[in-house]
Amino acid sequence: MIGPPAWADQWMIGAAELIALIVILTGLLQIGFYLIQLIFAAIALSFRPPVPRGATLWRRYSDQAPPISILAPAFNEELTVVESVRSLLSLQYPDFEILLINDGSKDGTLARLIDAFGLAPVARYVDNAVPHAAIRGFYANPALPRLLVIDKDNGGKADALNAGINASRTPLFCAIDADSILEPDALLRVVRPFIDEPNLTIAAGGTIRIANGCTIDSGRVIDVRLPRNFLALVQIMEYLRAFLMARLALGKMQVLTVISGAFGLFSRQRVVEVGGYSHATVGEDMELVIKLHRHMRDIGTPYRIEFIAEPVCWTECPEDLAVLGRQRSRWQRGALECFSKHKDMFFNPRYGRIGFIGFGQILLVDVVGPVVEVLGYLLVPLLYGLGLLALPWLLAFLSVTVTFGVFVSVATLILEEVQLRRFPRARAIPVLAAIAVVENLGYRQLSNLWRMQGWWQFLRKQQAWGTMTRKGFGVPPSS
Amino acid sequence: MTATLQSLWEVSLLLCVFALLAIAGLLLARVVGERKANKRESLRRQLLPQLLRGEPVPVERSRVARRMAADLTIELAELVQGNDREGFLAAASLAGADAELVRRLRSNAAQDRLVAAETLAMFPPYASAVSAVALSDRNADVRLGAALALAQEGRAPPVGKLVRSLGIGSKEQSLLVVSLMRDLARTNPHAVEALLYDLEVPDTAKLAATDALAESSSVDHEALVAWMAEASEEDSDLRPRIFRALGQLGHPSGHVAILAGLDSERWQVRSAAAEAVGRSALHSAIPRIVQLLADDQWWVRFRAAEALTRLGAEGRLALQRAAADPNWIVREAASTILAEQAAA
């Protein structure tokens, strides 16, 4: 430590010291929380319920597996929608119905579906339990009794899902993104908590993995490979941390506050009781889970919301900065909207561990996290300029931050490798480890700036989703 | 201060060393694992044809061979049926698969114990070893899996003992219990029926037994329906399931209970009772079912309309009349379901 220069006022030094203390404390809290998550994730994976082998899994669970409606909202997805529906139709599950909801697409999504599957207008008696924009019509083909297309006015993803909920006739519904790929036995695996604890389980989520770089044939991932695009590689590491560490651990603690909109199974009745998906947020998937927690705690009924590592849903991630930036600022905005809307649950004993751990985690990671980190970026040169920070200290703090990030990533890779082993080639391990180091040098800072953009949009009450450009799974991976 | 600074660097160094060692360890494990996998693959190619033909396997009784034989048995035994299975299991035994599976019953990993128990259940001489797992394994999923595997083979322990050991209806709430009861009822229906009259058996277990017995022709359904009718009067969360079972059974002595269910205050019960009306061809309920087309709850209206479509010409006529009802809620339910049926 070197002494402050003569021009630095006392208040400047005091303020800088206070900010430094907040940054360091928040960092320490985050480190502590990540360590706890790692421990819980390891416990969850080590003690996950044993699963019968393939043939037995089908025979045993197919008898008792409850019927499921798969809700797949689609907006301007004419390039991929037919392939996606074919992939969904080939899922291995005894009793399911696909409700593809065309959310007022302006392209040829509906026409492609009608042509490809020989659909014709049909009647459907639907519930009006949750609100949504007007339905224009239903389309089906008696030869494909598992497929129903709902054509409706545009209202956004939450609105489309609500239309699907009203049209579904099963005790469970599975919300997915129309352009995602479910593994053939994903439904059979994710339904397990609903079979094992039918009176308690109200929702379950599975792992989302990134399909960029993988070989996909007829709507199936047949060869898992790493992509060559740097942004996609970084996102693979991020998704591993998010699902194999954070969500698995939070699920084990029973404080899961989000089930990805790309793949989640819900009790229809419980979702109807909370009014379905909310329209006034871009974090509708997170908000639904929080509403379910609130509702179940309010009515005093025991319940469980589970996360299961094995059922996998593959999705395409953005490969360019602009699209990724929009996605990340939207996610940030969604988290802030949920926190703000349900802030009365925060540290409220009435909501037990959800109020303390679940909301504590949102506060630490989503609300305060990016602000403090960006503050740190600004503070370092300031402290240095004020003469309050010597270079050895700066480098030491930086080193701990980076190496701890790498430690968390490597620990997640260990969990992946020991328990799941989804990367068939050994080369993936050092590549992802290298990414865990490199991501700290530029990407992490950029990601925090996108999140600050989300903060700004939240403060300005911006509601737009932004455009998500996808290549589509039909396109072979770049070589 | 210098000590703190040094500690920070030491922490960083420690984290780096951990990361490097972990990555090196993972890679090493991969390399070793791949070599072993290659060896296993060649052994697999050697063993597989003989096992499938039910021929003695010409390999030395090495541990690796036993493990591979056990893995192949786990993978294939259930897929092989009839006489072929007997030959397959005999060849697997000669290759030491059964001994390896017995060893795995003592594994620390629940996954290994479950799969071993499920596979060993197919070997008649090991029924008692798997029964011990079903009754006393420390993991509830392994116990239930072993019990299911044994029941499927018709070698389950006594029903009452099994129900108590598994904690069916108390600790064990899985829907798989219905499958278990169904398999148990196949070989010993009267023991399953006796559960209904056992005061210590929880209602959930009794309901699972009911579902299973409804499919069995070996027991007197009248007594079963009498129990269900009595249970349907109790204010319990199980009532919708009881009505569904009554509908599935379709026995005339259950009709009074189903009619009473249509007037329940709980919509879940009304809906299940309406469904039961359609399934059990309860024509006398048509006037009440038509009234339910105006129910506040969509599920009740839907099940009522669906029930009418199942009640033959009389039901369809009632539905057609309802399609012209002055109440738009009734009209909508009836006309839309009629249109759905026409298109199907």
PDB file of N, CA and C in Angstrom, chain B residues 210-281:
ATOM      1  N   THR B 210     -56.363 -51.875  -5.524  1.00  0.00           N
ATOM      2  CA  THR B 210     -57.645 -51.804  -6.223  1.00  0.00           C
ATOM      3  C   THR B 210     -57.440 -51.697  -7.728  1.00  0.00           C
ATOM      4  N   ASP B 211     -56.522 -50.785  -8.117  1.00  0.00           N
ATOM      5  CA  ASP B 211     -56.231 -50.613  -9.547  1.00  0.00           C
ATOM      6  C   ASP B 211     -55.795 -51.941 -10.158  1.00  0.00           C
ATOM      7  N   ALA B 212     -54.962 -52.663  -9.405  1.00  0.00           N
ATOM      8  CA  ALA B 212     -54.429 -53.922  -9.927  1.00  0.00           C
ATOM      9  C   ALA B 212     -55.532 -54.980 -10.003  1.00  0.00           C
ATOM     10  N   LEU B 213     -56.352 -55.051  -8.951  1.00  0.00           N
ATOM     11  CA  LEU B 213     -57.388 -56.086  -8.917  1.00  0.00           C
ATOM     12  C   LEU B 213     -58.475 -55.838  -9.962  1.00  0.00           C
ATOM     13  N   ALA B 214     -58.676 -54.560 -10.288  1.00  0.00           N
ATOM     14  CA  ALA B 214     -59.696 -54.235 -11.291  1.00  0.00           C
ATOM     15  C   ALA B 214     -59.381 -54.931 -12.615  1.00  0.00           C
ATOM     16  N   GLU B 215     -58.092 -55.180 -12.855  1.00  0.00           N
ATOM     17  CA  GLU B 215     -57.694 -55.834 -14.106  1.00  0.00           C
ATOM     18  C   GLU B 215     -57.657 -57.356 -13.977  1.00  0.00           C
ATOM     19  N   SER B 216     -57.812 -57.849 -12.747  1.00  0.00           N
ATOM     20  CA  SER B 216     -57.700 -59.293 -12.535  1.00  0.00           C
ATOM     21  C   SER B 216     -59.090 -59.924 -12.551  1.00  0.00           C
ATOM     22  N   SER B 217     -59.193 -61.085 -13.175  1.00  0.00           N
ATOM     23  CA  SER B 217     -60.494 -61.763 -13.191  1.00  0.00           C
ATOM     24  C   SER B 217     -60.562 -62.833 -12.089  1.00  0.00           C
ATOM     25  N   SER B 218     -59.527 -62.896 -11.267  1.00  0.00           N
ATOM     26  CA  SER B 218     -59.465 -63.967 -10.261  1.00  0.00           C
ATOM     27  C   SER B 218     -60.121 -63.597  -8.945  1.00  0.00           C
ATOM     28  N   VAL B 219     -60.578 -62.368  -8.800  1.00  0.00           N
ATOM     29  CA  VAL B 219     -61.205 -61.991  -7.527  1.00  0.00           C
ATOM     30  C   VAL B 219     -62.634 -61.521  -7.765  1.00  0.00           C
ATOM     31  N   ASP B 220     -63.401 -61.548  -6.697  1.00  0.00           N
ATOM     32  CA  ASP B 220     -64.798 -61.132  -6.772  1.00  0.00           C
ATOM     33  C   ASP B 220     -64.861 -59.597  -6.826  1.00  0.00           C
ATOM     34  N   HIS B 221     -65.246 -59.072  -7.977  1.00  0.00           N
ATOM     35  CA  HIS B 221     -65.248 -57.629  -8.141  1.00  0.00           C
ATOM     36  C   HIS B 221     -66.308 -56.930  -7.300  1.00  0.00           C
ATOM     37  N   GLU B 222     -67.340 -57.680  -6.925  1.00  0.00           N
ATOM     38  CA  GLU B 222     -68.406 -57.044  -6.153  1.00  0.00           C
ATOM     39  C   GLU B 222     -67.872 -56.575  -4.792  1.00  0.00           C
ATOM     40  N   ALA B 223     -67.083 -57.458  -4.174  1.00  0.00           N
ATOM     41  CA  ALA B 223     -66.494 -57.091  -2.876  1.00  0.00           C
ATOM     42  C   ALA B 223     -65.538 -55.913  -3.044  1.00  0.00           C
ATOM     43  N   LEU B 224     -64.826 -55.949  -4.147  1.00  0.00           N
ATOM     44  CA  LEU B 224     -63.872 -54.871  -4.433  1.00  0.00           C
ATOM     45  C   LEU B 224     -64.603 -53.534  -4.607  1.00  0.00           C
ATOM     46  N   VAL B 225     -65.682 -53.584  -5.374  1.00  0.00           N
ATOM     47  CA  VAL B 225     -66.453 -52.360  -5.622  1.00  0.00           C
ATOM     48  C   VAL B 225     -67.068 -51.847  -4.318  1.00  0.00           C
ATOM     49  N   ALA B 226     -67.493 -52.789  -3.483  1.00  0.00           N
ATOM     50  CA  ALA B 226     -68.084 -52.382  -2.196  1.00  0.00           C
ATOM     51  C   ALA B 226     -67.065 -51.593  -1.380  1.00  0.00           C
ATOM     52  N   TRP B 227     -65.820 -52.068  -1.397  1.00  0.00           N
ATOM     53  CA  TRP B 227     -64.776 -51.345  -0.669  1.00  0.00           C
ATOM     54  C   TRP B 227     -64.554 -49.968  -1.286  1.00  0.00           C
ATOM     55  N   MET B 228     -64.523 -49.958  -2.627  1.00  0.00           N
ATOM     56  CA  MET B 228     -64.272 -48.684  -3.315  1.00  0.00           C
ATOM     57  C   MET B 228     -65.410 -47.691  -3.055  1.00  0.00           C
ATOM     58  N   ALA B 229     -66.635 -48.196  -3.083  1.00  0.00           N
ATOM     59  CA  ALA B 229     -67.788 -47.313  -2.861  1.00  0.00           C
ATOM     60  C   ALA B 229     -67.706 -46.692  -1.466  1.00  0.00           C
ATOM     61  N   GLU B 230     -67.324 -47.534  -0.514  1.00  0.00           N
ATOM     62  CA  GLU B 230     -67.192 -47.047   0.862  1.00  0.00           C
ATOM     63  C   GLU B 230     -66.076 -45.992   0.943  1.00  0.00           C
ATOM     64  N   ALA B 231     -64.943 -46.317   0.281  1.00  0.00           N
ATOM     65  CA  ALA B 231     -63.806 -45.382   0.311  1.00  0.00           C
ATOM     66  C   ALA B 231     -64.148 -44.080  -0.414  1.00  0.00           C
ATOM     67  N   SER B 232     -65.014 -44.165  -1.434  1.00  0.00           N
ATOM     68  CA  SER B 232     -65.330 -42.962  -2.218  1.00  0.00           C
ATOM     69  C   SER B 232     -66.138 -41.951  -1.411  1.00  0.00           C
ATOM     70  N   GLU B 233     -66.712 -42.415  -0.306  1.00  0.00           N
ATOM     71  CA  GLU B 233     -67.509 -41.483   0.513  1.00  0.00           C
ATOM     72  C   GLU B 233     -66.633 -40.671   1.468  1.00  0.00           C
ATOM     73  N   GLU B 234     -65.409 -41.175   1.682  1.00  0.00           N
ATOM     74  CA  GLU B 234     -64.533 -40.464   2.621  1.00  0.00           C
ATOM     75  C   GLU B 234     -63.956 -39.223   1.959  1.00  0.00           C
ATOM     76  N   ASP B 235     -63.751 -38.202   2.777  1.00  0.00           N
ATOM     77  CA  ASP B 235     -63.219 -36.955   2.217  1.00  0.00           C
ATOM     78  C   ASP B 235     -61.698 -37.068   2.107  1.00  0.00           C
ATOM     79  N   SER B 236     -61.259 -37.589   0.986  1.00  0.00           N
ATOM     80  CA  SER B 236     -59.821 -37.827   0.845  1.00  0.00           C
ATOM     81  C   SER B 236     -59.357 -37.393  -0.540  1.00  0.00           C
ATOM     82  N   ASP B 237     -58.060 -37.091  -0.628  1.00  0.00           N
ATOM     83  CA  ASP B 237     -57.484 -36.704  -1.922  1.00  0.00           C
ATOM     84  C   ASP B 237     -57.482 -37.862  -2.909  1.00  0.00           C
ATOM     85  N   LEU B 238     -57.735 -39.051  -2.399  1.00  0.00           N
ATOM     86  CA  LEU B 238     -57.700 -40.223  -3.277  1.00  0.00           C
ATOM     87  C   LEU B 238     -58.999 -40.421  -4.047  1.00  0.00           C
ATOM     88  N   ARG B 239     -60.018 -39.640  -3.721  1.00  0.00           N
ATOM     89  CA  ARG B 239     -61.341 -39.886  -4.320  1.00  0.00           C
ATOM     90  C   ARG B 239     -61.338 -39.848  -5.858  1.00  0.00           C
ATOM     91  N   PRO B 240     -60.675 -38.870  -6.487  1.00  0.00           N
ATOM     92  CA  PRO B 240     -60.686 -38.905  -7.960  1.00  0.00           C
ATOM     93  C   PRO B 240     -60.130 -40.225  -8.509  1.00  0.00           C
ATOM     94  N   ARG B 241     -59.084 -40.741  -7.868  1.00  0.00           N
ATOM     95  CA  ARG B 241     -58.496 -41.999  -8.339  1.00  0.00           C
ATOM     96  C   ARG B 241     -59.469 -43.155  -8.140  1.00  0.00           C
ATOM     97  N   ILE B 242     -60.209 -43.105  -7.043  1.00  0.00           N
ATOM     98  CA  ILE B 242     -61.176 -44.181  -6.783  1.00  0.00           C
ATOM     99  C   ILE B 242     -62.253 -44.179  -7.868  1.00  0.00           C
ATOM    100  N   PHE B 243     -62.700 -42.979  -8.237  1.00  0.00           N
ATOM    101  CA  PHE B 243     -63.740 -42.919  -9.275  1.00  0.00           C
ATOM    102  C   PHE B 243     -63.204 -43.385 -10.630  1.00  0.00           C
ATOM    103  N   ARG B 244     -61.962 -43.037 -10.904  1.00  0.00           N
ATOM    104  CA  ARG B 244     -61.387 -43.520 -12.166  1.00  0.00           C
ATOM    105  C   ARG B 244     -61.323 -45.047 -12.161  1.00  0.00           C
ATOM    106  N   ALA B 245     -60.950 -45.621 -11.000  1.00  0.00           N
ATOM    107  CA  ALA B 245     -60.883 -47.085 -10.901  1.00  0.00           C
ATOM    108  C   ALA B 245     -62.280 -47.693 -11.038  1.00  0.00           C
ATOM    109  N   LEU B 246     -63.276 -47.027 -10.434  1.00  0.00           N
ATOM    110  CA  LEU B 246     -64.646 -47.532 -10.570  1.00  0.00           C
ATOM    111  C   LEU B 246     -65.086 -47.516 -12.026  1.00  0.00           C
ATOM    112  N   GLY B 247     -64.709 -46.459 -12.727  1.00  0.00           N
ATOM    113  CA  GLY B 247     -65.053 -46.367 -14.150  1.00  0.00           C
ATOM    114  C   GLY B 247     -64.362 -47.451 -14.950  1.00  0.00           C
ATOM    115  N   GLN B 248     -63.116 -47.711 -14.605  1.00  0.00           N
ATOM    116  CA  GLN B 248     -62.346 -48.725 -15.317  1.00  0.00           C
ATOM    117  C   GLN B 248     -62.962 -50.114 -15.100  1.00  0.00           C
ATOM    118  N   LEU B 249     -63.416 -50.341 -13.883  1.00  0.00           N
ATOM    119  CA  LEU B 249     -64.017 -51.625 -13.539  1.00  0.00           C
ATOM    120  C   LEU B 249     -65.383 -51.790 -14.212  1.00  0.00           C
ATOM    121  N   GLY B 250     -66.147 -50.735 -14.224  1.00  0.00           N
ATOM    122  CA  GLY B 250     -67.437 -50.737 -14.909  1.00  0.00           C
ATOM    123  C   GLY B 250     -68.473 -51.666 -14.273  1.00  0.00           C
ATOM    124  N   HIS B 251     -68.242 -52.079 -13.053  1.00  0.00           N
ATOM    125  CA  HIS B 251     -69.168 -53.026 -12.410  1.00  0.00           C
ATOM    126  C   HIS B 251     -70.453 -52.294 -12.005  1.00  0.00           C
ATOM    127  N   PRO B 252     -71.628 -52.906 -12.265  1.00  0.00           N
ATOM    128  CA  PRO B 252     -72.893 -52.209 -11.947  1.00  0.00           C
ATOM    129  C   PRO B 252     -73.021 -51.818 -10.478  1.00  0.00           C
ATOM    130  N   SER B 253     -72.404 -52.592  -9.581  1.00  0.00           N
ATOM    131  CA  SER B 253     -72.565 -52.247  -8.156  1.00  0.00           C
ATOM    132  C   SER B 253     -71.818 -50.963  -7.783  1.00  0.00           C
ATOM    133  N   GLY B 254     -71.031 -50.427  -8.708  1.00  0.00           N
ATOM    134  CA  GLY B 254     -70.341 -49.163  -8.421  1.00  0.00           C
ATOM    135  C   GLY B 254     -71.131 -47.951  -8.892  1.00  0.00           C
ATOM    136  N   HIS B 255     -72.262 -48.190  -9.585  1.00  0.00           N
ATOM    137  CA  HIS B 255     -72.994 -47.076 -10.193  1.00  0.00           C
ATOM    138  C   HIS B 255     -73.534 -46.066  -9.175  1.00  0.00           C
ATOM    139  N   VAL B 256     -73.995 -46.582  -8.051  1.00  0.00           N
ATOM    140  CA  VAL B 256     -74.571 -45.661  -7.038  1.00  0.00           C
ATOM    141  C   VAL B 256     -73.482 -44.690  -6.558  1.00  0.00           C
ATOM    142  N   ALA B 257     -72.304 -45.243  -6.320  1.00  0.00           N
ATOM    143  CA  ALA B 257     -71.199 -44.386  -5.840  1.00  0.00           C
ATOM    144  C   ALA B 257     -70.827 -43.358  -6.914  1.00  0.00           C
ATOM    145  N   ILE B 258     -70.807 -43.794  -8.177  1.00  0.00           N
ATOM    146  CA  ILE B 258     -70.440 -42.859  -9.258  1.00  0.00           C
ATOM    147  C   ILE B 258     -71.470 -41.724  -9.341  1.00  0.00           C
ATOM    148  N   LEU B 259     -72.742 -42.082  -9.242  1.00  0.00           N
ATOM    149  CA  LEU B 259     -73.806 -41.056  -9.297  1.00  0.00           C
ATOM    150  C   LEU B 259     -73.639 -40.053  -8.158  1.00  0.00           C
ATOM    151  N   ALA B 260     -73.273 -40.580  -6.987  1.00  0.00           N
ATOM    152  CA  ALA B 260     -73.076 -39.676  -5.842  1.00  0.00           C
ATOM    153  C   ALA B 260     -71.885 -38.756  -6.101  1.00  0.00           C
ATOM    154  N   GLY B 261     -70.855 -39.289  -6.746  1.00  0.00           N
ATOM    155  CA  GLY B 261     -69.653 -38.493  -7.039  1.00  0.00           C
ATOM    156  C   GLY B 261     -69.936 -37.310  -7.947  1.00  0.00           C
ATOM    157  N   LEU B 262     -70.964 -37.436  -8.800  1.00  0.00           N
ATOM    158  CA  LEU B 262     -71.300 -36.340  -9.721  1.00  0.00           C
ATOM    159  C   LEU B 262     -71.760 -35.089  -8.971  1.00  0.00           C
ATOM    160  N   ASP B 263     -72.202 -35.282  -7.734  1.00  0.00           N
ATOM    161  CA  ASP B 263     -72.693 -34.142  -6.948  1.00  0.00           C
ATOM    162  C   ASP B 263     -71.678 -33.662  -5.915  1.00  0.00           C
ATOM    163  N   SER B 264     -70.459 -34.154  -6.031  1.00  0.00           N
ATOM    164  CA  SER B 264     -69.442 -33.749  -5.050  1.00  0.00           C
ATOM    165  C   SER B 264     -69.181 -32.246  -5.114  1.00  0.00           C
ATOM    166  N   GLU B 265     -68.752 -31.715  -3.975  1.00  0.00           N
ATOM    167  CA  GLU B 265     -68.407 -30.278  -3.954  1.00  0.00           C
ATOM    168  C   GLU B 265     -67.069 -30.028  -4.636  1.00  0.00           C
ATOM    169  N   ARG B 266     -66.236 -31.067  -4.686  1.00  0.00           N
ATOM    170  CA  ARG B 266     -64.899 -30.905  -5.283  1.00  0.00           C
ATOM    171  C   ARG B 266     -64.968 -31.190  -6.779  1.00  0.00           C
ATOM    172  N   TRP B 267     -64.463 -30.222  -7.568  1.00  0.00           N
ATOM    173  CA  TRP B 267     -64.583 -30.388  -9.016  1.00  0.00           C
ATOM    174  C   TRP B 267     -63.768 -31.565  -9.522  1.00  0.00           C
ATOM    175  N   GLN B 268     -62.650 -31.861  -8.826  1.00  0.00           N
ATOM    176  CA  GLN B 268     -61.821 -32.996  -9.256  1.00  0.00           C
ATOM    177  C   GLN B 268     -62.620 -34.298  -9.165  1.00  0.00           C
ATOM    178  N   VAL B 269     -63.459 -34.390  -8.131  1.00  0.00           N
ATOM    179  CA  VAL B 269     -64.267 -35.594  -7.949  1.00  0.00           C
ATOM    180  C   VAL B 269     -65.384 -35.635  -9.000  1.00  0.00           C
ATOM    181  N   ARG B 270     -66.027 -34.491  -9.236  1.00  0.00           N
ATOM    182  CA  ARG B 270     -67.096 -34.461 -10.251  1.00  0.00           C
ATOM    183  C   ARG B 270     -66.544 -34.858 -11.610  1.00  0.00           C
ATOM    184  N   SER B 271     -65.350 -34.333 -11.907  1.00  0.00           N
ATOM    185  CA  SER B 271     -64.738 -34.625 -13.198  1.00  0.00           C
ATOM    186  C   SER B 271     -64.416 -36.119 -13.325  1.00  0.00           C
ATOM    187  N   ALA B 272     -63.829 -36.704 -12.271  1.00  0.00           N
ATOM    188  CA  ALA B 272     -63.484 -38.128 -12.322  1.00  0.00           C
ATOM    189  C   ALA B 272     -64.747 -38.984 -12.390  1.00  0.00           C
ATOM    190  N   ALA B 273     -65.790 -38.562 -11.661  1.00  0.00           N
ATOM    191  CA  ALA B 273     -67.044 -39.326 -11.686  1.00  0.00           C
ATOM    192  C   ALA B 273     -67.686 -39.240 -13.071  1.00  0.00           C
ATOM    193  N   ALA B 274     -67.626 -38.059 -13.696  1.00  0.00           N
ATOM    194  CA  ALA B 274     -68.175 -37.913 -15.056  1.00  0.00           C
ATOM    195  C   ALA B 274     -67.432 -38.833 -16.026  1.00  0.00           C
ATOM    196  N   GLU B 275     -66.135 -38.903 -15.873  1.00  0.00           N
ATOM    197  CA  GLU B 275     -65.337 -39.786 -16.727  1.00  0.00           C
ATOM    198  C   GLU B 275     -65.765 -41.246 -16.497  1.00  0.00           C
ATOM    199  N   ALA B 276     -65.997 -41.569 -15.211  1.00  0.00           N
ATOM    200  CA  ALA B 276     -66.395 -42.941 -14.869  1.00  0.00           C
ATOM    201  C   ALA B 276     -67.757 -43.290 -15.469  1.00  0.00           C
ATOM    202  N   VAL B 277     -68.627 -42.306 -15.568  1.00  0.00           N
ATOM    203  CA  VAL B 277     -69.950 -42.546 -16.177  1.00  0.00           C
ATOM    204  C   VAL B 277     -69.772 -43.047 -17.607  1.00  0.00           C
ATOM    205  N   GLY B 278     -68.922 -42.368 -18.359  1.00  0.00           N
ATOM    206  CA  GLY B 278     -68.702 -42.763 -19.758  1.00  0.00           C
ATOM    207  C   GLY B 278     -68.071 -44.136 -19.853  1.00  0.00           C
ATOM    208  N   ARG B 279     -67.091 -44.391 -19.003  1.00  0.00           N
ATOM    209  CA  ARG B 279     -66.363 -45.663 -19.098  1.00  0.00           C
ATOM    210  C   ARG B 279     -67.219 -46.851 -18.660  1.00  0.00           C
ATOM    211  N   SER B 280     -68.122 -46.603 -17.696  1.00  0.00           N
ATOM    212  CA  SER B 280     -68.912 -47.737 -17.202  1.00  0.00           C
ATOM    213  C   SER B 280     -70.311 -47.772 -17.844  1.00  0.00           C
ATOM    214  N   ALA B 281     -70.499 -47.023 -18.916  1.00  0.00           N
ATOM    215  CA  ALA B 281     -71.766 -47.039 -19.668  1.00  0.00           C
ATOM    216  C   ALA B 281     -72.973 -46.859 -18.750  1.00  0.00           C
TER     217      ALA B 281
END
